[in-house]
PDB file of C-alpha atoms in Angstrom:
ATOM      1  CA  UNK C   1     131.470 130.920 164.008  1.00  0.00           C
ATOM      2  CA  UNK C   2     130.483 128.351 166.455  1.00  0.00           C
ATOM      3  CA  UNK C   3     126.493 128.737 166.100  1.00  0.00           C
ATOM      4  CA  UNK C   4     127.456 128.463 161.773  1.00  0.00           C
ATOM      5  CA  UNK C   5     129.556 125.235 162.495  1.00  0.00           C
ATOM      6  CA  UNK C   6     126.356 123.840 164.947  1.00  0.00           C
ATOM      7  CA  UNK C   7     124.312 124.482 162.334  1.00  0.00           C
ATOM      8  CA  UNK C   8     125.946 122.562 159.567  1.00  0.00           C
ATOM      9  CA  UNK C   9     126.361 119.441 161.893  1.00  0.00           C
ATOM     10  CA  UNK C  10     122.814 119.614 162.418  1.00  0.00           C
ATOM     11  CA  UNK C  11     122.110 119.924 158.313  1.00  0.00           C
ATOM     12  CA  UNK C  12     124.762 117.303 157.404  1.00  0.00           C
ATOM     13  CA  UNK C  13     122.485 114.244 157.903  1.00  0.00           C
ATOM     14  CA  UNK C  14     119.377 115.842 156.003  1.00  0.00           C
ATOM     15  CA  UNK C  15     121.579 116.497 152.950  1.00  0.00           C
ATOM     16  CA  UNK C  16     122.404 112.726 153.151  1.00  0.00           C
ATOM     17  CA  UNK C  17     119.419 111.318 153.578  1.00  0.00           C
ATOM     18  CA  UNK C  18     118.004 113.583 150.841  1.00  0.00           C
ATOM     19  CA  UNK C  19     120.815 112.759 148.309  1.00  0.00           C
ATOM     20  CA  UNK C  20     119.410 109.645 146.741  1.00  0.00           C
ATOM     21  CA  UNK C  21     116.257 110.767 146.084  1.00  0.00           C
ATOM     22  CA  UNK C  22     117.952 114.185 144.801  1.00  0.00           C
ATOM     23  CA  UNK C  23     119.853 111.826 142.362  1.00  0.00           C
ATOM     24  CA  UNK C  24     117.012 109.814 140.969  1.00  0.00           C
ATOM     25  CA  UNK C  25     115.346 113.501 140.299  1.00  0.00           C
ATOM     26  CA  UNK C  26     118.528 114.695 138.639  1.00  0.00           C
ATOM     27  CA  UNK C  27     118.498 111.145 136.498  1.00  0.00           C
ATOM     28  CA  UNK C  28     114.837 111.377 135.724  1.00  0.00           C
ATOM     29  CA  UNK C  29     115.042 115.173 134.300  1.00  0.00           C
ATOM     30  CA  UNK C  30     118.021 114.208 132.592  1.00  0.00           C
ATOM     31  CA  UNK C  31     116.316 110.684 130.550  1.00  0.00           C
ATOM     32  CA  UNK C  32     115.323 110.661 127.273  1.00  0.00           C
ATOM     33  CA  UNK C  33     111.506 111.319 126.262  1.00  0.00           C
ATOM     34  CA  UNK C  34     109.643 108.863 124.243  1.00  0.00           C
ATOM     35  CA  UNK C  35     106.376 108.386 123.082  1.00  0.00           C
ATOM     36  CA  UNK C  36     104.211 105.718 124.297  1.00  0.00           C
ATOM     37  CA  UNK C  37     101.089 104.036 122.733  1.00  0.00           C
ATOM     38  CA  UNK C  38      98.543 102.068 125.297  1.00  0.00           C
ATOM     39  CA  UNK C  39      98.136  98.245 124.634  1.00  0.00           C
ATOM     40  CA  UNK C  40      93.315  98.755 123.769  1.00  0.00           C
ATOM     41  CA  UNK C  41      91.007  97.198 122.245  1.00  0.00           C
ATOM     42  CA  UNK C  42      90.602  96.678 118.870  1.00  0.00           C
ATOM     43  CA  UNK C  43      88.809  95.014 115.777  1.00  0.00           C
ATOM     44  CA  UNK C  44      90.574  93.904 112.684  1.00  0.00           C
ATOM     45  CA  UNK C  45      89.845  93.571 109.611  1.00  0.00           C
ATOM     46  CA  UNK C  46      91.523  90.437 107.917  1.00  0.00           C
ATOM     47  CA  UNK C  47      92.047  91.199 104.403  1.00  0.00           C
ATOM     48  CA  UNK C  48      93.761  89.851 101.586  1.00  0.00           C
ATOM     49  CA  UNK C  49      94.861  91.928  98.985  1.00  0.00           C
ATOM     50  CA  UNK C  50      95.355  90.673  95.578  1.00  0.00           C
ATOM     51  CA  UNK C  51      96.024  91.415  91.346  1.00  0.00           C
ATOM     52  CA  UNK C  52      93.644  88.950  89.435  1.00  0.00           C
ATOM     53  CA  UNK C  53      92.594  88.805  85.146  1.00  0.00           C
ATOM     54  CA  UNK C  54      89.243  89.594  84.455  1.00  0.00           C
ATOM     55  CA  UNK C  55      88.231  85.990  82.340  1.00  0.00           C
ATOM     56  CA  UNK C  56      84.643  84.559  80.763  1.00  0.00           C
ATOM     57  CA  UNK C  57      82.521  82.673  83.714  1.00  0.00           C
ATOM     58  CA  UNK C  58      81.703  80.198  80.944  1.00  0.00           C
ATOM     59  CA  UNK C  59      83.884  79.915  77.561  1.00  0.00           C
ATOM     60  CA  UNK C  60      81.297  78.239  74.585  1.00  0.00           C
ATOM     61  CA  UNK C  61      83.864  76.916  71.384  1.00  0.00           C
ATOM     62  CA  UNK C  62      82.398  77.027  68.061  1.00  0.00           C
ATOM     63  CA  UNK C  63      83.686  74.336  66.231  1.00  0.00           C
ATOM     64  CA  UNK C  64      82.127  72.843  63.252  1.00  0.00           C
ATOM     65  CA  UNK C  65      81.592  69.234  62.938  1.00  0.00           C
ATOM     66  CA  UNK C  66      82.361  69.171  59.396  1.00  0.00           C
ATOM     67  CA  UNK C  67      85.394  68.484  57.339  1.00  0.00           C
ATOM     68  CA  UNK C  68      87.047  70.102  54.325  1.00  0.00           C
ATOM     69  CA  UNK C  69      84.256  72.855  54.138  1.00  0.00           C
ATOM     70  CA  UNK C  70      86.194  76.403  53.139  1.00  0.00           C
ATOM     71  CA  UNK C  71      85.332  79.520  54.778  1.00  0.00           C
ATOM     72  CA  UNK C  72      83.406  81.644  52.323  1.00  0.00           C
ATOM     73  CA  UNK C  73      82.366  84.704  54.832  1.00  0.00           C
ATOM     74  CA  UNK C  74      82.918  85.851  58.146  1.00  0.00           C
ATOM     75  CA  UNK C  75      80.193  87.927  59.771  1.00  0.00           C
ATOM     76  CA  UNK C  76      81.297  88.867  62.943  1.00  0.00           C
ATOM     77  CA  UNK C  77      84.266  90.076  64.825  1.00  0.00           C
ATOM     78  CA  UNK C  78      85.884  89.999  68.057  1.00  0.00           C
ATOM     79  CA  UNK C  79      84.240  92.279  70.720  1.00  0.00           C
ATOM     80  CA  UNK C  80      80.728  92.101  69.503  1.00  0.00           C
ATOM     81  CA  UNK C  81      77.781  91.017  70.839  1.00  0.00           C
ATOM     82  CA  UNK C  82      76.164  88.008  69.425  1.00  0.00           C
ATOM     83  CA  UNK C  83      72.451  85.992  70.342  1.00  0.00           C
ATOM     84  CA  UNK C  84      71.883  82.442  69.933  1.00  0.00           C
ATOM     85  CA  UNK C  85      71.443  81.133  66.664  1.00  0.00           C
ATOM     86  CA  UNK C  86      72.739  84.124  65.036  1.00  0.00           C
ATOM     87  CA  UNK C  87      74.940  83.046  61.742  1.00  0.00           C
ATOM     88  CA  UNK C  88      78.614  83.853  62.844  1.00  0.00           C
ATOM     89  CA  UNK C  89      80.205  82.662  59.292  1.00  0.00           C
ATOM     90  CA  UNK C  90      79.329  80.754  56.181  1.00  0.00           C
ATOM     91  CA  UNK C  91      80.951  77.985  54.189  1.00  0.00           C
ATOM     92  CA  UNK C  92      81.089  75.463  51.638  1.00  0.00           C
ATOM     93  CA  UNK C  93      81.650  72.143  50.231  1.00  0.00           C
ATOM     94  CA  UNK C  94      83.779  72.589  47.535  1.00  0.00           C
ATOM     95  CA  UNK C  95      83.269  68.893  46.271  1.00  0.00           C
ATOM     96  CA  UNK C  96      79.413  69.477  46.479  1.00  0.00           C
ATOM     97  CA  UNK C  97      77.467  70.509  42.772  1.00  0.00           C
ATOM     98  CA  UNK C  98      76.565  74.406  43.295  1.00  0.00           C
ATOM     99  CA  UNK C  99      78.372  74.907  46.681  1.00  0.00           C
ATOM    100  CA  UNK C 100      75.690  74.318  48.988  1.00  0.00           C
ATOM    101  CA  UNK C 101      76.131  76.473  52.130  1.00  0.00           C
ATOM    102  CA  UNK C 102      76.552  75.528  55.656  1.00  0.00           C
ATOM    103  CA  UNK C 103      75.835  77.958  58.405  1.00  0.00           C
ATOM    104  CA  UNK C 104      77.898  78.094  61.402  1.00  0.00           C
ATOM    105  CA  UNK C 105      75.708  79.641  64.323  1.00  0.00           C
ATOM    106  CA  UNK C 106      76.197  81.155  67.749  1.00  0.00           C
ATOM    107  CA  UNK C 107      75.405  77.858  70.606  1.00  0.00           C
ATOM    108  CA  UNK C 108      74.222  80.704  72.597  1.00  0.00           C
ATOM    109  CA  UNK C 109      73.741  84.459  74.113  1.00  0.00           C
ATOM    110  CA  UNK C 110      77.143  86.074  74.605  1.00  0.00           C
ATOM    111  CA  UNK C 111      80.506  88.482  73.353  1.00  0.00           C
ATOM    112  CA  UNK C 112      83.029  87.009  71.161  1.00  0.00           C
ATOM    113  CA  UNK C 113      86.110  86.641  72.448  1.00  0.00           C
ATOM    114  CA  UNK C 114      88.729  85.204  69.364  1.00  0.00           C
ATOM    115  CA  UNK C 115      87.326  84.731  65.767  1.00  0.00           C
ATOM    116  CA  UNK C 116      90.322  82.899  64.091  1.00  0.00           C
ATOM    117  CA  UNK C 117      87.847  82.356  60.982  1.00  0.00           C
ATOM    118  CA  UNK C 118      89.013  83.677  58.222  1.00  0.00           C
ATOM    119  CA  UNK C 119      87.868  83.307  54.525  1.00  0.00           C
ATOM    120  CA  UNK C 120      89.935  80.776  52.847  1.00  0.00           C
ATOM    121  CA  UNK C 121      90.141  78.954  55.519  1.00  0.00           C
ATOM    122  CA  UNK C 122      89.441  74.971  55.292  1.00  0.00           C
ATOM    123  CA  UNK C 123      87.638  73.854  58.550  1.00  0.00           C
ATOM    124  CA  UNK C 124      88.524  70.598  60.343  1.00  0.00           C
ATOM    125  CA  UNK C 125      86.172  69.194  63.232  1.00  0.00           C
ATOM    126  CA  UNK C 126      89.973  68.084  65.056  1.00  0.00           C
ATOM    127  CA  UNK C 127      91.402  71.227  64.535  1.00  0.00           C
ATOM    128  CA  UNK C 128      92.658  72.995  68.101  1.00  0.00           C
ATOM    129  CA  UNK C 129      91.680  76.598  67.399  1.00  0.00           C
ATOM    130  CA  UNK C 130      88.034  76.797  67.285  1.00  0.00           C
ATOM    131  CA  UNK C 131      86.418  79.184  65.227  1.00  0.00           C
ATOM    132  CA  UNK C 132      85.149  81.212  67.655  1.00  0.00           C
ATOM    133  CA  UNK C 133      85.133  81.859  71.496  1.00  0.00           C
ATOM    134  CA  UNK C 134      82.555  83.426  72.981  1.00  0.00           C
ATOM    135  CA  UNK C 135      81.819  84.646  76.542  1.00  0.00           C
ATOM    136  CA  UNK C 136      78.058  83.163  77.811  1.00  0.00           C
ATOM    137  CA  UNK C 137      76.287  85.663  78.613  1.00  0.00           C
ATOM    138  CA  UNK C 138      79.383  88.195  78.652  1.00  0.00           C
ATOM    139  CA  UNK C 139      79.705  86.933  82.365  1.00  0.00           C
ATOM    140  CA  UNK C 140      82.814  87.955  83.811  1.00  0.00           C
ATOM    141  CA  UNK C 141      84.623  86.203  86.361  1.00  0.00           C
ATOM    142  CA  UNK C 142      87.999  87.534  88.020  1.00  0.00           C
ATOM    143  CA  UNK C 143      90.863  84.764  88.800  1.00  0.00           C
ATOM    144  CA  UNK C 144      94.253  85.105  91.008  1.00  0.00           C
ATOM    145  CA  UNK C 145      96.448  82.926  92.745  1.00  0.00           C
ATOM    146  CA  UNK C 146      96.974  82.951  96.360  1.00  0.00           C
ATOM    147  CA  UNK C 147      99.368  81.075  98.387  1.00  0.00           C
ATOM    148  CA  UNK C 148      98.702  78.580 100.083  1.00  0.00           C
ATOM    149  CA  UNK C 149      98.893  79.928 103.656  1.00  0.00           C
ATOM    150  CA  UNK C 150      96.456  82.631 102.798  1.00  0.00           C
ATOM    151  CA  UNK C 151      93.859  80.166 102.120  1.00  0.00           C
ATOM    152  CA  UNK C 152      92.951  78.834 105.810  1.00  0.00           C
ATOM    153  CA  UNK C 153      89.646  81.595 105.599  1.00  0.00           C
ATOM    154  CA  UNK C 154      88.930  81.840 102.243  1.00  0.00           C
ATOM    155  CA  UNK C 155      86.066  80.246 101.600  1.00  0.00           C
ATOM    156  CA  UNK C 156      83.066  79.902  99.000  1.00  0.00           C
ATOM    157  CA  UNK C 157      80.852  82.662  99.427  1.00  0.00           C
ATOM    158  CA  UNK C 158      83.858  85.332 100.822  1.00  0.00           C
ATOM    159  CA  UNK C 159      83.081  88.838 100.318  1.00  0.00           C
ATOM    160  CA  UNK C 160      85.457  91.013  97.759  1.00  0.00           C
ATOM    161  CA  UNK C 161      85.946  94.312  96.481  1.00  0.00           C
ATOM    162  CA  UNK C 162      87.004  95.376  93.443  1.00  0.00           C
ATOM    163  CA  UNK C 163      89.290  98.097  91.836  1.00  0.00           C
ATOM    164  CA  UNK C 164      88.411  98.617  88.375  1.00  0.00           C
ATOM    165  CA  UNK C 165      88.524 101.755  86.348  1.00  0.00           C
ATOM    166  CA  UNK C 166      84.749 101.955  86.555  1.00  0.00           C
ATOM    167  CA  UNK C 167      84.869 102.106  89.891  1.00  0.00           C
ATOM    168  CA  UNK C 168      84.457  99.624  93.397  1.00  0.00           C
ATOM    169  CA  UNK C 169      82.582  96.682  92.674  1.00  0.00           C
ATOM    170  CA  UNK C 170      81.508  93.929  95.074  1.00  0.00           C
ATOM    171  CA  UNK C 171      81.081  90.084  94.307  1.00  0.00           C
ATOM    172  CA  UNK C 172      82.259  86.848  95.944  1.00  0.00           C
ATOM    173  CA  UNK C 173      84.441  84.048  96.270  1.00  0.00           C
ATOM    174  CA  UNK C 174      83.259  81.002  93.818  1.00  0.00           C
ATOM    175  CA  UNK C 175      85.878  78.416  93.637  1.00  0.00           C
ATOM    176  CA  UNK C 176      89.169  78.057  95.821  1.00  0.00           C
ATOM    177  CA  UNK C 177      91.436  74.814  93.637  1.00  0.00           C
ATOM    178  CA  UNK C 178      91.804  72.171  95.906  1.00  0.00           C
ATOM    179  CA  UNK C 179      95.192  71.682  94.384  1.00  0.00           C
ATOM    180  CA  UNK C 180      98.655  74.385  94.332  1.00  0.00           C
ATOM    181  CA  UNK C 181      99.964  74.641  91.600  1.00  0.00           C
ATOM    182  CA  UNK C 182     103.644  72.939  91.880  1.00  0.00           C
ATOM    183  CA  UNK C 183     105.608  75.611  90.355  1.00  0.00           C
ATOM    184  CA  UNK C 184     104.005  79.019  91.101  1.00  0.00           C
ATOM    185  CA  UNK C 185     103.048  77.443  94.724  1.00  0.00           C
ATOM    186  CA  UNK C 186      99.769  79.250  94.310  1.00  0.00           C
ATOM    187  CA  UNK C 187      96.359  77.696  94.257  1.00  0.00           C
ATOM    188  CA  UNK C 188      93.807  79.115  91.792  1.00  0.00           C
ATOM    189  CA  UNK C 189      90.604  81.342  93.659  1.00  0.00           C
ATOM    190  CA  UNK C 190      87.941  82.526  91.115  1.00  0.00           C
ATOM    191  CA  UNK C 191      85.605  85.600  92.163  1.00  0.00           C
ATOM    192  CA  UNK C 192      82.521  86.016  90.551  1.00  0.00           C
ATOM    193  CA  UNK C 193      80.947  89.693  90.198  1.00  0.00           C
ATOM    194  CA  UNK C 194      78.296  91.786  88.023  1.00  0.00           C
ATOM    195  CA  UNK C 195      80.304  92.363  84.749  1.00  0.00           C
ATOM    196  CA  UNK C 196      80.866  95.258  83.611  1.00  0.00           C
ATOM    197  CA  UNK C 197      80.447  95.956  79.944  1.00  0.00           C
ATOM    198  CA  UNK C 198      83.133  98.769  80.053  1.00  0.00           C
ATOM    199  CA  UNK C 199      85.362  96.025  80.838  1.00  0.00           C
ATOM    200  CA  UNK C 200      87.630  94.128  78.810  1.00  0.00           C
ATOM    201  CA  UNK C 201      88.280  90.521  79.091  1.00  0.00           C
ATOM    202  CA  UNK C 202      91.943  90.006  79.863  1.00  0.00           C
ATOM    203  CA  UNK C 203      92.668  92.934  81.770  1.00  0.00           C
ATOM    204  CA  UNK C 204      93.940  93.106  85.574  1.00  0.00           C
ATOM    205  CA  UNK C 205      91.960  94.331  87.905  1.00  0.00           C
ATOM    206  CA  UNK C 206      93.040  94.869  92.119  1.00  0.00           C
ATOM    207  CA  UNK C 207      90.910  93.769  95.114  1.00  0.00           C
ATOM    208  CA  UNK C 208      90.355  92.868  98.643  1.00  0.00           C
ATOM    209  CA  UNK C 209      89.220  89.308  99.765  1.00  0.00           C
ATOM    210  CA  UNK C 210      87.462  90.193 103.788  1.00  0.00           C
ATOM    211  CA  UNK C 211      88.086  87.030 105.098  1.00  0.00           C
ATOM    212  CA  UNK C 212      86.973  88.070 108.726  1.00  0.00           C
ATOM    213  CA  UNK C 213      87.419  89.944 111.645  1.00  0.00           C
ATOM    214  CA  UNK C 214      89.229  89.276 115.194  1.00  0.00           C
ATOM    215  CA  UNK C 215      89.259  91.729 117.859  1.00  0.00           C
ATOM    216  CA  UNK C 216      92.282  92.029 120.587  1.00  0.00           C
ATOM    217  CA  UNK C 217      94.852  94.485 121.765  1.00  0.00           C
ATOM    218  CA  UNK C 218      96.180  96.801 119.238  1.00  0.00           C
ATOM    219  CA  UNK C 219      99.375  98.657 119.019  1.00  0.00           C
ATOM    220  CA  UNK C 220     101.653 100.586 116.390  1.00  0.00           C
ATOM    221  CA  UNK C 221     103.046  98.501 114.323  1.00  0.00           C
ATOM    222  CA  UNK C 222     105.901 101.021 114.430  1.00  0.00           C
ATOM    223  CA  UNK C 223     106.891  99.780 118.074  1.00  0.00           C
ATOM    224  CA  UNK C 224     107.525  96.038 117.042  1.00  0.00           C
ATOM    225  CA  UNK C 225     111.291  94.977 116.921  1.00  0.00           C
ATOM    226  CA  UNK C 226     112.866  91.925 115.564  1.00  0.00           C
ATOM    227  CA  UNK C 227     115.869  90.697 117.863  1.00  0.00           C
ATOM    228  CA  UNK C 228     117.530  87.310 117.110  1.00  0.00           C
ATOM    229  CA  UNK C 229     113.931  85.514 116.236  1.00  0.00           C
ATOM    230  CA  UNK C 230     112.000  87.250 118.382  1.00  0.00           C
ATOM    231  CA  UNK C 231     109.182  89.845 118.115  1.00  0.00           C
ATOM    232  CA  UNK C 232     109.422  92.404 120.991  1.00  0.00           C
ATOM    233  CA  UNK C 233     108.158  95.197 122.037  1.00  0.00           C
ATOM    234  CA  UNK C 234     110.037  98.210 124.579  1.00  0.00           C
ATOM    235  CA  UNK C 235     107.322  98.393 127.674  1.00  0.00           C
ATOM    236  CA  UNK C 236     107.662 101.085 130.048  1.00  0.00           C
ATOM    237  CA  UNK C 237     106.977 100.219 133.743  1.00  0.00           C
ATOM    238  CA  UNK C 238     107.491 102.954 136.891  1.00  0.00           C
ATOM    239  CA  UNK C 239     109.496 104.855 133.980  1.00  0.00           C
ATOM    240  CA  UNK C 240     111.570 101.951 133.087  1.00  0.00           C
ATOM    241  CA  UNK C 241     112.383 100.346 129.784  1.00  0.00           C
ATOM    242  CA  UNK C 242     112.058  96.334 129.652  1.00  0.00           C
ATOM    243  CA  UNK C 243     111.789  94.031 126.623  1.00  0.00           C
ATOM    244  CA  UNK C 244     108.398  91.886 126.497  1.00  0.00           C
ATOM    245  CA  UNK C 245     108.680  89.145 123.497  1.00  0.00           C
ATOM    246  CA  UNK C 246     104.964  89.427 121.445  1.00  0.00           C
ATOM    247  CA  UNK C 247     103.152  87.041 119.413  1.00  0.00           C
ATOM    248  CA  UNK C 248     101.072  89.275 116.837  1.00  0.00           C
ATOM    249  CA  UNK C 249      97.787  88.835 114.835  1.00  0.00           C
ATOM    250  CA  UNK C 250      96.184  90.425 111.902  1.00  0.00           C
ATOM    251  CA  UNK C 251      97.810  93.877 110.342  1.00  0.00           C
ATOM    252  CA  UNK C 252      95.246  96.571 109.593  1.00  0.00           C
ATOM    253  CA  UNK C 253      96.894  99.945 108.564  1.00  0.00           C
ATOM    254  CA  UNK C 254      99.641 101.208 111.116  1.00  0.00           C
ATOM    255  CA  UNK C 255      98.085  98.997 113.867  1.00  0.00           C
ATOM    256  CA  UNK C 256      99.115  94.965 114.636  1.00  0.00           C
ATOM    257  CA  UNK C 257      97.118  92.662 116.537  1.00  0.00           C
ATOM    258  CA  UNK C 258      98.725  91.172 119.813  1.00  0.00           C
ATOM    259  CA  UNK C 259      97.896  87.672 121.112  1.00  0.00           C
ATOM    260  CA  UNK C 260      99.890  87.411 123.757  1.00  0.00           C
ATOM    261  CA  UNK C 261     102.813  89.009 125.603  1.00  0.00           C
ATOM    262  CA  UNK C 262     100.950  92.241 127.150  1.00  0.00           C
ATOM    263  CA  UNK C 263      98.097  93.226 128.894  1.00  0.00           C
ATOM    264  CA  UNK C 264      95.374  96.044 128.417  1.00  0.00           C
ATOM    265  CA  UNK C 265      96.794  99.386 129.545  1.00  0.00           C
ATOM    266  CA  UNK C 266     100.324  98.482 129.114  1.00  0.00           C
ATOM    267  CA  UNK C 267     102.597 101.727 127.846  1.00  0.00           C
ATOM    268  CA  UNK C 268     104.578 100.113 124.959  1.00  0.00           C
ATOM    269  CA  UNK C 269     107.275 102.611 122.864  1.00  0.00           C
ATOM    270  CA  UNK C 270     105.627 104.025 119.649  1.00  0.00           C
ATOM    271  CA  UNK C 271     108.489 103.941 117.678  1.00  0.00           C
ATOM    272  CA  UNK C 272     110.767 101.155 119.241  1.00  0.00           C
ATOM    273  CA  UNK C 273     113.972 101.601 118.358  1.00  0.00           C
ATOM    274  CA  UNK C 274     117.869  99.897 119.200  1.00  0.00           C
ATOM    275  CA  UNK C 275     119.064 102.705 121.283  1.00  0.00           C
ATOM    276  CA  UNK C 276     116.848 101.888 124.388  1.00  0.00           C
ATOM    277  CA  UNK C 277     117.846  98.699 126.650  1.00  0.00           C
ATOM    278  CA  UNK C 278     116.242  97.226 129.437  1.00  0.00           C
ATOM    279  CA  UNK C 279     116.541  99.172 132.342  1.00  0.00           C
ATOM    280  CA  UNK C 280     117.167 102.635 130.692  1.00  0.00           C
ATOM    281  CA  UNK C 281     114.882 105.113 132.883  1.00  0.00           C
ATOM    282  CA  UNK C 282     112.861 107.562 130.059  1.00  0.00           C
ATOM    283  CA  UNK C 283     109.982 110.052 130.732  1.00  0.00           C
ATOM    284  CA  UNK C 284     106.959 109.860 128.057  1.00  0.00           C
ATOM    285  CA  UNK C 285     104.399 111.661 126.559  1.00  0.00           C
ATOM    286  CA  UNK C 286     101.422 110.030 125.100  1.00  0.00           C
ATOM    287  CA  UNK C 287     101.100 109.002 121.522  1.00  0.00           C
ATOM    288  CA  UNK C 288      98.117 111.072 120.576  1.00  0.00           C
ATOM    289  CA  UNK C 289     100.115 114.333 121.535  1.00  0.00           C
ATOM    290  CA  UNK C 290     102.898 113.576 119.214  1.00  0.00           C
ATOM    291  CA  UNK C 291     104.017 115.683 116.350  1.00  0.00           C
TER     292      UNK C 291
END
């Protein structure tokens, strides 16, 4: 009994000295596991997406510069394809002995878009509706509005892609408005691209406007978190949790751009989320492993 009563005096002061670190273990096996993504290197893409109307590059009026001639015939209709000088209606002088004829030709190569001819019809050179519309050319451009924060890159000469139902087609930026407009707040851009004759004028067509590229540290966007103003982010340090307020960048896919706030290498939570606070001690397991 005495050598068992030695003993434990001798033991005591181990067991103390060990009982910190035996409660930090215990606390560690007992946190929460998250997953962590690492603050890298990365390129962005900076893209704008937008919904634009397919439109004529160049819209040619046919108006007659006649007055009080009726509209005898009407030889072509909306849709079809016309070549200069090519006789798009007749008419007459109802006041002139035998009706003499007057034909009303095409200015130029191109579709027509509207034909509000119609026989009957007594032509006036102030008239607002033209007789015809027609597309130069059949050139196609596409127009959209943007606002006017978006516009800082886009520029004359901007690459785009197209969605159509023909498939991806590129073309370019060809006018940005120098003006917004004061009720949609949206300034007009105008994108120029090989027409398709599948196409029709008037319908809306999606695309992508690459306005450049910037390369920084990427992240999830997943493990951004918006607290009174703030952007943050949930870095883990010596298996800690502490807040880090982020200023972000350009948005490709899942990933964000960070300017400033972290460093290369830093473990930031994947999926941040409001039940971890500062100081909360968590194991992790990488992102990539993650199902």
């Amino acid at each position: 009994m005495v050598a068992a009563l030695s003993f434990l005096c001798r033991l005591a002061p181990v067991v103390l000295t060990l009982w910190p670190t035996l409660g930090k273990a215990q606390d560690t096996m007992q946190a929460p596991t998250v997953t962590v993504a690492t603050a890298a290197q990365t390129c962005f893409e900076d893209r704008i997406f937008f919904i634009g109307t397919l439109v004529s590059r160049e819209e040619v009026l046919v108006i007659p510069l006649v007055e009080g001639a009726r509209v005898n015939e009407v030889l072509v209709e909306a849709g079809e394809r016309v070549r200069s000088g090519q006789v798009l209606a007749r008419l007459s002088r109802p006041e002139t002995p035998g009706g003499g004829s007057i034909d009303v030709t095409a200015p130029a190569d191109g579709i027509v878009l509207t034909r509000s001819a119609r026989v009957g019809l007594i032509v006036s050179a102030s008239s607002v509706e033209p007789l015809f519309r027609l597309a130069r050319n059949g050139a196609m451009d596409v127009v959209t509005g943007l606002p006017a924060g978006r516009l800082v890159n886009v520029q004359t000469g901007r690459a785009v892609l197209l969605q159509t139902p023909g498939g991806e087609i590129r073309g370019q930026v060809h006018l940005v408005a120098p003006e917004v407009d004061r009720q949609s707040r949206l300034a007009l851009v105008r994108i120029n691209f090989d027409g398709d004759p599948r196409l029709p004028f008037g319908a809306s067509v999606s695309g992508v406007i690459e306005t450049g590229q910037s390369c920084g540290l990427g992240i999830p966007l997943s493990a951004l978190v918006s607290e009174r103003d703030q952007t943050l982010v949930r870095r883990v340090r010596d298996g800690k949790v502490e807040s880090v307020a982020v200023r972000t960048g350009l948005i490709q896919g899942d990933m964000v751009e960070v300017e400033s706030g972290l460093a290369a290498g830093d473990s930031v939570v994947a999926r941040a989320g409001d039940f971890l606070r500062d100081g909360d001690v968590v194991r992790t397991a990488p992102a990539e492993v993650q199902r």
